[in-house]
Coordinates of C-alpha atoms in Angstrom, one line a residue:
Chain A
M148 CA 2.0 12.8 -0.3
T149 CA -0.2 12.9 -3.3
Y150 CA -3.0 15.1 -4.6
C151 CA -5.3 14.0 -7.4
V152 CA -8.7 15.3 -8.6
G153 CA -11.1 13.8 -11.1
M154 CA -14.1 15.7 -12.4
L155 CA -17.2 14.3 -14.2
L156 CA -18.8 17.2 -16.1
D157 CA -21.6 17.2 -18.7
S158 CA -19.0 18.0 -21.3
G159 CA -16.5 15.2 -20.3
L160 CA -13.8 14.4 -17.7
V161 CA -10.9 16.3 -16.3
F162 CA -8.1 14.5 -14.4
A163 CA -5.1 16.1 -12.6
S164 CA -2.5 14.6 -10.4
D165 CA 0.8 15.7 -8.8
S166 CA 4.1 13.9 -9.0
R167 CA 5.7 14.0 -5.6
T168 CA 6.4 10.9 -3.6
N169 CA 8.0 11.1 -0.2
A170 CA 8.9 8.5 2.3
G171 CA 10.4 10.9 4.8
V172 CA 11.8 14.3 4.1
D173 CA 15.1 13.0 2.9
H174 CA 13.5 10.5 0.5
I175 CA 11.6 12.5 -2.0
A176 CA 11.2 11.5 -5.6
T177 CA 9.1 12.2 -8.7
F178 CA 6.5 9.5 -9.5
R179 CA 3.6 9.9 -11.9
K180 CA 0.3 9.1 -10.3
M181 CA -1.7 8.9 -13.5
T182 CA -2.0 5.9 -15.8
V183 CA -3.8 6.2 -19.1
Y184 CA -5.5 3.2 -21.0
E185 CA -6.4 4.4 -24.5
K186 CA -7.7 2.3 -27.4
P187 CA -8.9 5.1 -29.7
G188 CA -12.5 4.6 -30.8
D189 CA -13.1 2.0 -28.1
R190 CA -12.1 3.2 -24.7
L191 CA -10.2 5.8 -22.7
L192 CA -9.7 5.1 -19.1
V193 CA -7.6 7.1 -16.6
L194 CA -6.4 5.8 -13.2
M195 CA -4.9 8.0 -10.5
A196 CA -3.6 6.5 -7.3
A197 CA -2.7 7.7 -3.8
G198 CA -1.3 5.8 -0.9
N199 CA 1.5 3.3 -0.5
L200 CA 3.3 3.3 -3.8
S201 CA 4.2 -0.4 -3.6
I202 CA 0.5 -1.2 -3.4
T203 CA -0.7 1.1 -6.2
Q204 CA 2.2 0.1 -8.5
G205 CA 1.2 -3.5 -7.8
V206 CA -2.4 -2.8 -8.8
I207 CA -1.3 -1.2 -12.1
N208 CA 0.9 -4.2 -12.9
L209 CA -2.0 -6.6 -12.3
L210 CA -4.4 -4.6 -14.5
D211 CA -2.8 -5.8 -17.7
E212 CA -3.2 -9.3 -16.5
D213 CA -6.4 -11.1 -15.7
P214 CA -6.7 -11.2 -11.9
S215 CA -9.3 -13.9 -12.0
A216 CA -7.2 -15.9 -14.6
E217 CA -10.5 -17.4 -15.7
I218 CA -12.8 -14.9 -17.1
G219 CA -10.2 -13.4 -19.4
E220 CA -11.1 -9.8 -18.4
T221 CA -8.5 -7.1 -18.5
I222 CA -8.7 -3.3 -18.4
W223 CA -8.4 -3.5 -22.2
N224 CA -11.5 -5.6 -22.8
V225 CA -13.9 -5.1 -19.9
P226 CA -17.4 -4.1 -21.3
S227 CA -18.1 -1.3 -18.8
L228 CA -16.5 1.2 -16.5
Y229 CA -18.2 -0.6 -13.7
A230 CA -16.4 -3.8 -14.7
A231 CA -13.2 -1.9 -14.9
A232 CA -13.7 -0.6 -11.3
R233 CA -14.4 -4.2 -10.2
L234 CA -11.2 -5.2 -11.8
V235 CA -9.2 -2.5 -10.0
G236 CA -10.9 -3.6 -6.7
S237 CA -9.9 -7.2 -7.4
A238 CA -6.3 -6.2 -8.1
L239 CA -6.3 -4.3 -4.7
R240 CA -7.6 -7.4 -3.0
K241 CA -4.9 -9.6 -4.6
I242 CA -2.2 -7.2 -3.5
Y243 CA -3.6 -7.2 0.0
E244 CA -3.5 -11.0 -0.1
I245 CA 0.1 -11.0 -1.2
D246 CA 1.5 -8.1 0.9
G247 CA -1.2 -7.2 3.6
G248 CA 0.1 -9.6 6.3
Y249 CA 3.7 -8.6 5.8
L250 CA 2.9 -4.9 5.9
K251 CA 1.1 -5.5 9.2
Q252 CA 4.1 -7.3 10.6
H253 CA 6.1 -4.1 10.0
G254 CA 3.4 -1.9 11.5
E255 CA 2.5 -0.5 8.1
E256 CA -1.2 0.1 7.2
F257 CA -2.6 -1.0 3.8
I258 CA -3.3 2.5 2.4
A259 CA -4.5 3.0 -1.1
S260 CA -7.1 5.1 -2.8
I261 CA -7.8 5.2 -6.5
I262 CA -9.8 7.4 -8.9
L263 CA -10.8 5.6 -12.1
G264 CA -12.8 7.4 -14.8
G265 CA -13.3 7.4 -18.5
Q266 CA -15.6 6.2 -21.2
I267 CA -16.1 2.8 -22.9
R268 CA -17.9 2.7 -26.2
G269 CA -21.7 2.3 -25.7
E270 CA -21.6 3.9 -22.2
Q271 CA -21.7 7.4 -20.8
P272 CA -18.5 8.8 -19.2
R273 CA -18.2 7.6 -15.6
L274 CA -16.1 8.3 -12.6
F275 CA -15.3 6.0 -9.6
N276 CA -13.5 6.3 -6.3
I277 CA -12.1 2.9 -5.2
Y278 CA -11.0 2.3 -1.7
A279 CA -8.2 0.1 -0.2
A280 CA -10.7 -2.7 0.6
G281 CA -11.6 -2.9 -3.2
N282 CA -15.0 -1.5 -2.7
F283 CA -16.0 1.7 -4.6
I284 CA -18.4 4.5 -5.2
E285 CA -19.5 6.2 -8.4
A286 CA -20.0 9.9 -9.0
T287 CA -23.7 10.7 -9.4
A288 CA -25.5 13.8 -10.8
E289 CA -24.8 15.7 -7.5
T290 CA -21.1 14.9 -7.4
P291 CA -19.0 16.7 -10.0
Y292 CA -15.6 15.6 -8.5
F293 CA -13.6 13.1 -6.4
Q294 CA -10.3 13.9 -4.7
I295 CA -7.7 11.5 -3.2
G296 CA -4.6 12.2 -1.1
E297 CA -4.0 15.7 0.4
S298 CA -7.4 16.9 -0.6
K299 CA -8.5 19.5 2.0
Y300 CA -6.5 22.6 1.0
G301 CA -7.8 22.4 -2.6
K302 CA -11.4 21.5 -1.8
P303 CA -13.0 24.9 -1.0
I304 CA -12.2 26.3 -4.5
L305 CA -13.7 23.3 -6.2
D306 CA -16.8 23.6 -4.0
R307 CA -17.2 27.2 -4.9
L308 CA -16.6 27.0 -8.7
I309 CA -17.3 23.6 -10.2
T310 CA -20.7 22.2 -11.1
R311 CA -21.7 19.5 -13.6
S312 CA -22.4 22.2 -16.2
S313 CA -18.8 23.6 -16.0
T314 CA -17.0 23.4 -19.3
L315 CA -13.8 21.3 -19.7
D316 CA -11.8 24.5 -19.9
E317 CA -13.3 25.7 -16.6
G318 CA -12.7 22.3 -15.1
A319 CA -9.0 22.4 -16.1
K320 CA -8.5 25.9 -14.9
C321 CA -10.2 25.2 -11.5
A322 CA -8.2 22.0 -11.1
L323 CA -4.9 23.9 -11.7
L324 CA -6.0 26.6 -9.1
S325 CA -6.9 23.8 -6.6
F326 CA -3.3 22.4 -7.1
D327 CA -1.9 25.9 -6.6
S328 CA -3.7 26.3 -3.3
T329 CA -2.5 22.8 -2.2
I330 CA 1.1 23.2 -3.2
R331 CA 1.3 26.6 -1.4
S332 CA 0.1 25.0 1.8
N333 CA 1.8 21.6 1.7
I334 CA 5.3 21.2 0.6
S335 CA 4.9 17.4 0.1
V336 CA 2.6 17.9 -2.9
G337 CA 4.8 18.8 -5.9
L338 CA 5.0 19.7 -9.6
P339 CA 4.7 18.7 -12.4
I340 CA 0.9 18.4 -12.6
D341 CA -0.3 15.8 -15.1
L342 CA -3.5 17.1 -16.6
L343 CA -5.8 15.2 -18.9
C344 CA -9.0 16.6 -20.4
Y345 CA -11.4 14.2 -22.1
E346 CA -14.3 15.5 -24.3
R347 CA -17.3 13.1 -24.0
D348 CA -17.8 10.6 -26.8
R349 CA -14.4 11.2 -28.4
L350 CA -13.0 7.9 -27.1
R351 CA -9.5 9.2 -27.3
V352 CA -7.2 11.7 -25.5
D353 CA -7.2 15.2 -26.9
V354 CA -5.4 17.1 -24.1
R355 CA -2.6 15.7 -22.0
R356 CA -0.2 18.1 -20.5
S357 CA 2.6 17.9 -18.0
I358 CA 2.6 21.2 -16.3
D359 CA 5.7 22.4 -14.4
Q360 CA 6.6 25.7 -12.8
Q361 CA 7.7 27.3 -16.0
D362 CA 4.4 26.5 -17.8
P363 CA 3.4 29.9 -19.1
Y364 CA -0.4 29.3 -18.9
F365 CA -0.2 28.0 -15.3
C366 CA 2.0 30.9 -14.3
E367 CA -0.4 33.4 -15.9
I368 CA -3.6 32.1 -14.2
K369 CA -1.8 31.7 -10.8
R370 CA -0.8 35.3 -11.1
Q371 CA -4.2 36.6 -12.2
W372 CA -5.9 34.5 -9.6
A373 CA -3.7 35.8 -6.7
E374 CA -4.2 39.4 -7.9
G375 CA -7.9 39.0 -8.2
L376 CA -8.2 37.5 -4.7
R377 CA -6.1 40.4 -3.3
E378 CA -8.2 43.0 -5.1
T379 CA -11.5 41.3 -4.1
F380 CA -10.3 41.2 -0.5
A381 CA -9.2 44.8 -0.6
R382 CA -12.6 45.9 -1.8
L383 CA -14.5 44.2 1.1
P384 CA -16.0 46.7 3.5
D385 CA -14.3 47.1 6.8
P386 CA -16.2 45.9 9.8
C387 CA -17.9 48.5 12.0
W388 CA -18.1 46.7 15.3
G389 CA -19.4 49.5 17.5
E390 CA -19.1 49.5 21.3
K391 CA -21.2 46.5 22.1
L392 CA -19.3 43.5 23.6
D393 CA -21.1 40.2 23.0
P394 CA -20.8 37.7 25.9
I395 CA -18.4 34.8 25.0
Chain B
M1017 CA -14.8 19.1 15.3
T1018 CA -13.4 22.5 16.0
Y1019 CA -11.7 25.2 14.0
C1020 CA -9.8 28.1 15.7
V1021 CA -7.3 30.6 14.4
G1022 CA -5.2 33.1 16.3
M1023 CA -3.2 35.9 14.5
L1024 CA -0.3 37.9 15.8
L1025 CA -0.1 41.1 13.8
D1026 CA 2.0 44.3 14.3
S1027 CA -1.3 46.0 15.2
G1028 CA -2.5 43.4 17.8
L1029 CA -4.2 40.0 17.9
V1030 CA -7.2 38.4 16.3
F1031 CA -8.9 35.3 17.7
A1032 CA -11.7 33.4 16.1
S1033 CA -13.3 30.0 17.1
D1034 CA -16.3 28.0 16.0
S1035 CA -18.9 26.5 18.4
R1036 CA -19.6 23.0 17.2
T1037 CA -18.9 19.9 19.3
N1038 CA -19.7 16.5 18.0
A1039 CA -19.2 13.1 19.4
G1040 CA -20.8 11.3 16.5
V1041 CA -23.4 12.7 14.0
D1042 CA -26.3 12.2 16.5
H1043 CA -24.5 14.0 19.3
I1044 CA -23.9 17.5 18.2
A1045 CA -24.0 20.5 20.6
T1046 CA -22.8 24.0 20.8
F1047 CA -19.8 24.7 23.0
R1048 CA -17.7 27.8 23.1
K1049 CA -14.0 27.2 22.4
M1050 CA -12.8 30.6 23.5
T1051 CA -12.1 31.7 27.1
V1052 CA -11.1 35.3 27.9
Y1053 CA -9.1 36.4 30.9
E1054 CA -9.3 40.1 31.2
K1055 CA -8.0 42.4 33.9
P1056 CA -8.2 45.8 32.3
G1057 CA -4.9 47.8 32.4
D1058 CA -3.0 44.7 33.5
R1059 CA -3.7 41.8 31.1
L1060 CA -5.8 40.3 28.4
L1061 CA -5.4 36.6 27.6
V1062 CA -7.4 34.5 25.2
L1063 CA -7.4 30.7 25.2
M1064 CA -8.9 28.6 22.4
A1065 CA -9.0 24.8 22.6
A1066 CA -9.5 21.9 20.3
G1067 CA -9.6 18.2 21.0
N1068 CA -11.3 16.1 23.7
L1069 CA -13.7 18.5 25.4
S1070 CA -13.4 16.8 28.8
I1071 CA -9.6 17.4 28.7
T1072 CA -9.8 21.1 27.6
Q1073 CA -12.6 21.9 30.0
G1074 CA -10.5 20.3 32.7
V1075 CA -7.5 22.5 31.8
I1076 CA -9.7 25.7 31.9
N1077 CA -11.0 24.7 35.4
L1078 CA -7.4 24.2 36.6
L1079 CA -6.2 27.6 35.3
D1080 CA -8.0 29.5 38.0
E1081 CA -6.3 27.3 40.6
D1082 CA -2.6 27.0 41.2
P1083 CA -1.5 23.8 39.6
S1084 CA 1.7 23.6 41.5
A1085 CA -0.1 24.6 44.7
E1086 CA 3.2 26.0 45.9
I1087 CA 4.3 28.9 43.7
G1088 CA 1.0 30.6 44.0
E1089 CA 0.8 31.3 40.2
T1090 CA -2.5 31.5 38.4
I1091 CA -3.5 32.8 35.0
W1092 CA -4.5 36.1 36.8
N1093 CA -1.1 36.8 38.2
V1094 CA 1.7 35.2 36.1
P1095 CA 4.2 37.8 35.1
S1096 CA 4.5 36.9 31.4
L1097 CA 2.7 35.2 28.5
Y1098 CA 5.4 32.6 28.6
A1099 CA 4.6 31.8 32.2
A1100 CA 0.9 31.6 31.3
A1101 CA 1.7 29.1 28.5
R1102 CA 3.7 27.1 31.0
L1103 CA 0.7 27.2 33.3
V1104 CA -1.6 25.8 30.6
G1105 CA 1.0 23.1 29.8
S1106 CA 1.1 22.1 33.5
A1107 CA -2.6 22.0 33.6
L1108 CA -2.6 19.7 30.6
R1109 CA -0.1 17.4 32.3
K1110 CA -2.2 17.3 35.4
I1111 CA -5.3 16.3 33.5
Y1112 CA -3.2 13.7 31.7
E1113 CA -2.1 12.4 35.1
I1114 CA -5.7 12.2 36.3
D1115 CA -7.4 10.9 33.1
G1116 CA -4.8 9.7 30.7
G1117 CA -4.6 6.1 31.9
Y1118 CA -8.4 5.7 32.0
L1119 CA -8.8 7.2 28.5
K1120 CA -6.2 4.6 27.2
Q1121 CA -8.2 1.8 28.9
H1122 CA -11.1 2.8 26.7
G1123 CA -9.0 3.1 23.6
E1124 CA -9.3 7.0 23.6
E1125 CA -6.3 9.1 22.7
F1126 CA -5.3 12.1 24.8
I1127 CA -6.0 14.8 22.1
A1128 CA -5.8 18.4 23.0
S1129 CA -4.4 21.5 21.2
I1130 CA -4.6 25.0 22.6
I1131 CA -3.9 28.5 21.2
L1132 CA -3.0 31.1 24.0
G1133 CA -2.4 34.7 23.2
G1134 CA -2.7 38.1 24.6
Q1135 CA -0.6 40.8 26.3
I1136 CA 0.5 41.3 29.9
R1137 CA 1.6 44.7 31.0
G1138 CA 5.3 45.3 30.4
E1139 CA 5.4 42.8 27.5
Q1140 CA 4.7 42.8 23.8
P1141 CA 1.6 40.9 22.5
R1142 CA 2.5 37.2 22.2
L1143 CA 0.9 34.0 20.7
F1144 CA 1.5 30.4 21.7
N1145 CA 0.4 27.0 20.4
I1146 CA 0.3 24.4 23.2
Y1147 CA 0.3 20.7 22.5
A1148 CA -1.2 17.8 24.4
A1149 CA 2.1 16.9 26.0
G1150 CA 2.2 20.4 27.6
N1151 CA 5.0 21.6 25.4
F1152 CA 4.5 24.7 23.2
I1153 CA 5.8 26.9 20.5
E1154 CA 5.6 30.7 20.1
A1155 CA 4.7 32.7 17.0
T1156 CA 7.8 34.5 15.7
A1157 CA 8.3 37.3 13.1
E1158 CA 7.7 34.9 10.2
T1159 CA 4.5 33.3 11.7
P1160 CA 1.5 35.6 11.6
Y1161 CA -1.0 32.9 12.7
F1162 CA -1.7 29.5 14.4
Q1163 CA -4.6 27.2 13.6
I1164 CA -6.0 24.3 15.6
G1165 CA -8.6 21.7 14.8
E1166 CA -10.0 21.4 11.2
S1167 CA -7.4 23.7 9.8
K1168 CA -6.7 22.7 6.2
Y1169 CA -9.7 24.1 4.4
G1170 CA -9.2 27.5 5.8
K1171 CA -5.4 27.7 5.4
P1172 CA -4.9 28.7 1.8
I1173 CA -6.8 31.9 2.2
L1174 CA -4.7 32.9 5.3
D1175 CA -1.4 32.0 3.5
R1176 CA -2.4 34.2 0.6
L1177 CA -3.7 37.3 2.4
I1178 CA -2.3 37.6 5.9
T1179 CA 1.1 39.0 6.9
R1180 CA 2.4 40.6 10.1
S1181 CA 1.6 44.0 8.7
S1182 CA -2.1 43.3 8.0
T1183 CA -4.4 45.5 10.0
L1184 CA -6.8 44.2 12.7
D1185 CA -9.7 44.8 10.4
E1186 CA -8.0 42.8 7.6
G1187 CA -7.2 40.1 10.1
A1188 CA -10.8 39.9 11.2
K1189 CA -12.1 39.8 7.7
C1190 CA -9.7 37.1 6.6
A1191 CA -10.5 35.0 9.7
L1192 CA -14.2 35.2 8.8
L1193 CA -13.5 34.2 5.2
S1194 CA -11.3 31.3 6.4
F1195 CA -14.2 30.1 8.6
D1196 CA -16.6 30.5 5.6
S1197 CA -14.4 28.2 3.5
T1198 CA -14.1 25.7 6.3
I1199 CA -17.8 25.6 7.1
R1200 CA -18.7 25.1 3.4
S1201 CA -16.4 22.1 3.2
N1202 CA -16.9 20.5 6.6
I1203 CA -20.3 20.2 8.2
S1204 CA -18.8 19.5 11.6
V1205 CA -17.5 23.0 12.0
G1206 CA -20.4 25.3 13.0
L1207 CA -21.6 28.8 13.8
P1208 CA -21.6 31.0 15.8
I1209 CA -18.1 32.2 15.3
D1210 CA -16.6 33.9 18.4
L1211 CA -14.4 36.7 17.2
L1212 CA -12.1 38.8 19.4
C1213 CA -9.9 41.6 18.2
Y1214 CA -7.3 43.1 20.5
E1215 CA -5.4 46.3 19.7
R1216 CA -1.9 46.2 21.0
D1217 CA -1.2 48.0 24.3
R1218 CA -4.9 48.5 25.1
L1219 CA -4.8 45.8 27.8
R1220 CA -8.6 45.3 27.5
V1221 CA -11.0 43.9 25.0
D1222 CA -12.4 46.3 22.4
V1223 CA -14.2 44.0 20.0
R1224 CA -15.9 40.8 21.0
R1225 CA -18.6 39.5 18.7
S1226 CA -20.6 36.3 18.4
I1227 CA -21.3 35.9 14.7
D1228 CA -24.2 33.8 13.6
Q1229 CA -25.6 33.2 10.1
Q1230 CA -27.8 36.2 10.4
D1231 CA -24.9 38.6 11.1
P1232 CA -25.3 41.2 8.4
Y1233 CA -21.5 42.0 8.1
F1234 CA -20.6 38.3 7.8
C1235 CA -23.4 37.8 5.2
E1236 CA -22.2 40.8 3.2
I1237 CA -18.5 39.9 3.0
K1238 CA -19.3 36.2 2.2
R1239 CA -21.5 37.4 -0.6
Q1240 CA -19.0 39.8 -2.0
W1241 CA -16.1 37.3 -1.6
A1242 CA -18.0 34.6 -3.5
E1243 CA -19.0 37.0 -6.2
G1244 CA -15.4 38.4 -6.5
L1245 CA -14.0 34.8 -6.8
R1246 CA -16.5 33.9 -9.5
E1247 CA -15.8 37.1 -11.4
T1248 CA -12.0 36.6 -11.1
F1249 CA -12.3 33.0 -12.3
A1250 CA -14.5 34.0 -15.2
R1251 CA -11.9 36.6 -16.3
L1252 CA -9.0 34.0 -16.4
P1253 CA -7.9 33.2 -19.9
D1254 CA -9.0 29.9 -21.3
P1255 CA -6.2 27.4 -22.0
C1256 CA -5.0 27.0 -25.6
W1257 CA -3.6 23.4 -25.4
G1258 CA -2.7 22.9 -29.0
E1259 CA -2.3 19.4 -30.5
K1260 CA 0.8 18.3 -28.6
L1261 CA 0.3 15.4 -26.2
D1262 CA 2.8 15.3 -23.4
P1263 CA 3.9 11.8 -22.4
I1264 CA 2.4 10.9 -19.0

């Protein structure tokens, strides 16, 4: 299983992905889900992928090529994030063309879900969620984040704490706590967490950390968060139900 | 969609269920998911159901009858919670026999999941999770709760806060917060919440409340919880990433 979250904030972008791949409980390995395309001063793109690893690795291999083989576009020279998302969609469709029928023969679904975000010189930072069919949606003013993979356990904390005006540090902290909640509830999402924070208009990576269970900052905020939740819970007033029984 | 949680604590049992049923976004209605079987001094059983409503309503109708039509057992006279869980399993199998083939004809899966808990005189309180096939598991010393339906959003808070030694009040508070997290993240889980708290060895219901959005206690703990989370989050130290870029 996989869990990835990408945030589009006024201050920039935050990306976080786990590193666990499993194809059955006795076939567990560590695979990075995050790929970074950086040409300092020109572009910084981050791609995170969930789903069938053979599909998503295929997509990433195609992105350095020109899937149309005519237009001459690659992830390194497309003029906009929209064009980059189209490119990823085209790569997904090409992999589907190659492998889709064979997967079906073996009863396997074509499952893939991708978050692509970043900034290309001349544009604002943008964030896309690309589906297996190669179609995609873009985060708008009301959407501060996208998740892919095992997203539900870690969603309430994002809904409560993240808005477009959150700082990059707040985004990173909240992403780490969202991973903590997910990892506690689902053993198939695993450390290390790859974390990348991008400050808008920098057009290069400033923060890129691989966070494992010994990471002192992650340990500290996990501890303080757990303690704060327990204290907040302990302070809640007890119910005073009275004698009345409601009909159920 | 449905969300139900049942807790087995040293002090007794807590049950909570939502009231939303939807068969498509334009076909939303309120249905109670909780059924109470109470014979004061003898037994208190609570059944909560998720899945296809025609199946689970069928099960509940059969429980007042004797599904074997030979042994003479009903939910009102079985000697143990284990026998009650068997009875529910048998009812599920009978509904499958009646409707399963026809559902399949229409491409519908036979989806049903049931939590059954309570106490019968002479026994300890017990809690079961019964599956569509009529088989079931029982909560053991390490398992303070079962969830059915849309369970993921509300699971992290239970994992963090509930143990077997939690009080009934703590269980009720935590169940309500777990519903709050779920309802915020999934529009298809809806109020009112039916809440039932059972103190062990009472063999009758003491607390049974239908909690809607005006409920002053629910509003108050939601407010304090949200505020406490925001304050805890604001107190967390900011990261100090430094210059080092980890390879990703």
